Amino acid sequence: MAVLHSAPKYASNEGVADAIKTALGDAVASTHEEHGEILLTVVREKLADAMRSLRDDHEYQQLMEIAGVDYPGRAERFEVCYCLLSVTKNHRLIVKVSTDEATPVPSVTSIWPNAGWLEREVFDLYGVLFAGNDDLRRILTDYGFEGHPFRKDFPLTGHVELRYSEQEKRVVYEPVELTQDFRSFDFMSPWEGADYVLPGDEKAAEHPAPPPVDKPQTTDKPSDTGAGAKTDAKAAEKASAGAPAEKDGGKEPAEPEATEDRPDRPARKGEVQDTPASTEVKKEEGE
């Protein structure tokens, strides 16, 4: 029995890239499909018009995410990736533009209002500027933060350190002061191992492990371990010789008699019976 559901069927990528490239014309620099996703590289200056056409004409109603990527070796080192979703076609599309530190990217806040927060995040972490965003402030880092922490050339220990000053009664920023030991980082894979000798490993070369044997030593006979019928007989003989029942003729020892009462014992002299105060003897007057 077929199950009917109101959700749209997942759309395939067949013909989508060619149709979008034909519709957008020279605004599309290149198209690429990999891992089941279509990547559309758009000319930076024509980003706003291309995005509006994708929303209105190609039914990509929602902007799900804006992500930044840093390639320091390129002239335009940053890529801004827009992840779009078509609710009616159940299809996703990634649009990319490239830029550098000084050239702004056109803002898409007039097309998708939620882009304001997402563009602020890319600006905060990568330093990418967005022309047309009226509220381009940092959103994740603190006030007065220097640099952009997602850039590949950003130092791992940062530029400044943050602490609360008891003298000034406020949060202060100070230059990072770390010893060289904390500034050295090992980027080697822990699964492949390092290409240098760690301290202590040089002893392994001086005392190599013994070579493996062809046939491991095993116990072939019970007599090699001291076990067997003779050993079991001797153990049984010792156990029977030390049994207390044999010394007493096989009888169990009687229980000890109960201690008799002492009725002639005089009663204690004290103020109260059966309490610690009963041991206190009442003193006579004049003592």
PDB file of N, CA and C in Angstrom, residues 65-71 77-83 95-99 105 118-119 121-128 130 150-152:
ATOM      1  N   GLU A  65      22.155  29.847   6.146  1.00  0.00           N
ATOM      2  CA  GLU A  65      23.443  30.107   6.794  1.00  0.00           C
ATOM      3  C   GLU A  65      24.333  30.928   5.881  1.00  0.00           C
ATOM      4  N   ILE A  66      25.224  31.717   6.502  1.00  0.00           N
ATOM      5  CA  ILE A  66      26.307  32.400   5.792  1.00  0.00           C
ATOM      6  C   ILE A  66      27.600  32.014   6.494  1.00  0.00           C
ATOM      7  N   ALA A  67      28.513  31.433   5.767  1.00  0.00           N
ATOM      8  CA  ALA A  67      29.770  30.954   6.340  1.00  0.00           C
ATOM      9  C   ALA A  67      30.943  31.587   5.613  1.00  0.00           C
ATOM     10  N   GLY A  68      32.022  31.785   6.344  1.00  0.00           N
ATOM     11  CA  GLY A  68      33.244  32.330   5.764  1.00  0.00           C
ATOM     12  C   GLY A  68      34.322  31.277   5.661  1.00  0.00           C
ATOM     13  N   VAL A  69      35.203  31.429   4.676  1.00  0.00           N
ATOM     14  CA  VAL A  69      36.344  30.536   4.473  1.00  0.00           C
ATOM     15  C   VAL A  69      37.552  31.405   4.169  1.00  0.00           C
ATOM     16  N   ASP A  70      38.692  31.041   4.718  1.00  0.00           N
ATOM     17  CA  ASP A  70      39.914  31.829   4.547  1.00  0.00           C
ATOM     18  C   ASP A  70      40.950  31.018   3.789  1.00  0.00           C
ATOM     19  N   TYR A  71      41.426  31.566   2.669  1.00  0.00           N
ATOM     20  CA  TYR A  71      42.518  30.984   1.888  1.00  0.00           C
ATOM     21  C   TYR A  71      43.634  32.038   1.811  1.00  0.00           C
ATOM     22  N   ARG A  77      41.401  36.425  -0.497  1.00  0.00           N
ATOM     23  CA  ARG A  77      41.594  35.298   0.410  1.00  0.00           C
ATOM     24  C   ARG A  77      40.293  34.760   1.013  1.00  0.00           C
ATOM     25  N   PHE A  78      39.231  35.552   1.032  1.00  0.00           N
ATOM     26  CA  PHE A  78      38.010  35.133   1.717  1.00  0.00           C
ATOM     27  C   PHE A  78      36.947  34.688   0.722  1.00  0.00           C
ATOM     28  N   GLU A  79      36.220  33.657   1.117  1.00  0.00           N
ATOM     29  CA  GLU A  79      35.027  33.230   0.403  1.00  0.00           C
ATOM     30  C   GLU A  79      33.847  33.316   1.362  1.00  0.00           C
ATOM     31  N   VAL A  80      32.757  33.912   0.899  1.00  0.00           N
ATOM     32  CA  VAL A  80      31.526  33.983   1.672  1.00  0.00           C
ATOM     33  C   VAL A  80      30.524  33.029   1.025  1.00  0.00           C
ATOM     34  N   CYS A  81      30.049  32.040   1.796  1.00  0.00           N
ATOM     35  CA  CYS A  81      29.182  30.989   1.271  1.00  0.00           C
ATOM     36  C   CYS A  81      27.766  31.182   1.821  1.00  0.00           C
ATOM     37  N   TYR A  82      26.795  31.256   0.927  1.00  0.00           N
ATOM     38  CA  TYR A  82      25.394  31.409   1.293  1.00  0.00           C
ATOM     39  C   TYR A  82      24.678  30.081   1.041  1.00  0.00           C
ATOM     40  N   CYS A  83      24.071  29.528   2.077  1.00  0.00           N
ATOM     41  CA  CYS A  83      23.358  28.252   1.963  1.00  0.00           C
ATOM     42  C   CYS A  83      21.862  28.551   1.830  1.00  0.00           C
ATOM     43  N   VAL A  95      25.776  29.321  -2.721  1.00  0.00           N
ATOM     44  CA  VAL A  95      26.270  30.431  -3.545  1.00  0.00           C
ATOM     45  C   VAL A  95      27.508  31.005  -2.877  1.00  0.00           C
ATOM     46  N   LYS A  96      28.565  31.232  -3.687  1.00  0.00           N
ATOM     47  CA  LYS A  96      29.830  31.711  -3.135  1.00  0.00           C
ATOM     48  C   LYS A  96      30.271  32.980  -3.861  1.00  0.00           C
ATOM     49  N   VAL A  97      30.885  33.883  -3.069  1.00  0.00           N
ATOM     50  CA  VAL A  97      31.563  35.054  -3.623  1.00  0.00           C
ATOM     51  C   VAL A  97      32.907  35.163  -2.921  1.00  0.00           C
ATOM     52  N   SER A  98      33.874  35.791  -3.569  1.00  0.00           N
ATOM     53  CA  SER A  98      35.210  35.964  -3.003  1.00  0.00           C
ATOM     54  C   SER A  98      35.503  37.446  -2.837  1.00  0.00           C
ATOM     55  N   THR A  99      36.357  37.756  -1.846  1.00  0.00           N
ATOM     56  CA  THR A  99      36.732  39.137  -1.561  1.00  0.00           C
ATOM     57  C   THR A  99      38.028  39.147  -0.766  1.00  0.00           C
ATOM     58  N   VAL A 105      31.458  43.199   0.531  1.00  0.00           N
ATOM     59  CA  VAL A 105      30.524  42.352  -0.202  1.00  0.00           C
ATOM     60  C   VAL A 105      29.137  42.969  -0.084  1.00  0.00           C
ATOM     61  N   LEU A 118      23.837  36.988  10.497  1.00  0.00           N
ATOM     62  CA  LEU A 118      24.828  36.097   9.889  1.00  0.00           C
ATOM     63  C   LEU A 118      26.006  36.873   9.312  1.00  0.00           C
ATOM     64  N   GLU A 119      25.728  38.041   8.713  1.00  0.00           N
ATOM     65  CA  GLU A 119      26.830  38.860   8.188  1.00  0.00           C
ATOM     66  C   GLU A 119      27.681  39.428   9.325  1.00  0.00           C
ATOM     67  N   GLU A 121      28.346  37.892  12.044  1.00  0.00           N
ATOM     68  CA  GLU A 121      29.211  36.790  12.487  1.00  0.00           C
ATOM     69  C   GLU A 121      30.422  36.641  11.571  1.00  0.00           C
ATOM     70  N   VAL A 122      30.208  36.702  10.248  1.00  0.00           N
ATOM     71  CA  VAL A 122      31.334  36.597   9.308  1.00  0.00           C
ATOM     72  C   VAL A 122      32.277  37.781   9.465  1.00  0.00           C
ATOM     73  N   PHE A 123      31.714  38.973   9.697  1.00  0.00           N
ATOM     74  CA  PHE A 123      32.559  40.143   9.932  1.00  0.00           C
ATOM     75  C   PHE A 123      33.368  39.991  11.210  1.00  0.00           C
ATOM     76  N   ASP A 124      32.754  39.482  12.252  1.00  0.00           N
ATOM     77  CA  ASP A 124      33.432  39.346  13.533  1.00  0.00           C
ATOM     78  C   ASP A 124      34.579  38.345  13.447  1.00  0.00           C
ATOM     79  N   LEU A 125      34.347  37.208  12.836  1.00  0.00           N
ATOM     80  CA  LEU A 125      35.330  36.123  12.860  1.00  0.00           C
ATOM     81  C   LEU A 125      36.342  36.200  11.728  1.00  0.00           C
ATOM     82  N   TYR A 126      35.991  36.817  10.593  1.00  0.00           N
ATOM     83  CA  TYR A 126      36.907  36.875   9.453  1.00  0.00           C
ATOM     84  C   TYR A 126      37.301  38.294   9.064  1.00  0.00           C
ATOM     85  N   GLY A 127      36.527  39.288   9.464  1.00  0.00           N
ATOM     86  CA  GLY A 127      36.836  40.659   9.074  1.00  0.00           C
ATOM     87  C   GLY A 127      36.300  41.049   7.720  1.00  0.00           C
ATOM     88  N   VAL A 128      35.375  40.285   7.156  1.00  0.00           N
ATOM     89  CA  VAL A 128      34.792  40.610   5.851  1.00  0.00           C
ATOM     90  C   VAL A 128      33.783  41.747   6.034  1.00  0.00           C
ATOM     91  N   PHE A 130      30.588  44.183   4.760  1.00  0.00           N
ATOM     92  CA  PHE A 130      29.355  44.025   3.996  1.00  0.00           C
ATOM     93  C   PHE A 130      28.758  45.407   3.775  1.00  0.00           C
ATOM     94  N   PHE A 150      39.034  33.683  13.313  1.00  0.00           N
ATOM     95  CA  PHE A 150      38.940  32.581  12.358  1.00  0.00           C
ATOM     96  C   PHE A 150      39.880  32.740  11.168  1.00  0.00           C
ATOM     97  N   ARG A 151      40.655  33.804  11.150  1.00  0.00           N
ATOM     98  CA  ARG A 151      41.659  33.921  10.089  1.00  0.00           C
ATOM     99  C   ARG A 151      42.797  32.940  10.353  1.00  0.00           C
ATOM    100  N   LYS A 152      43.351  32.395   9.278  1.00  0.00           N
ATOM    101  CA  LYS A 152      44.392  31.385   9.434  1.00  0.00           C
ATOM    102  C   LYS A 152      45.678  31.967  10.028  1.00  0.00           C
TER     103      LYS A 152
END
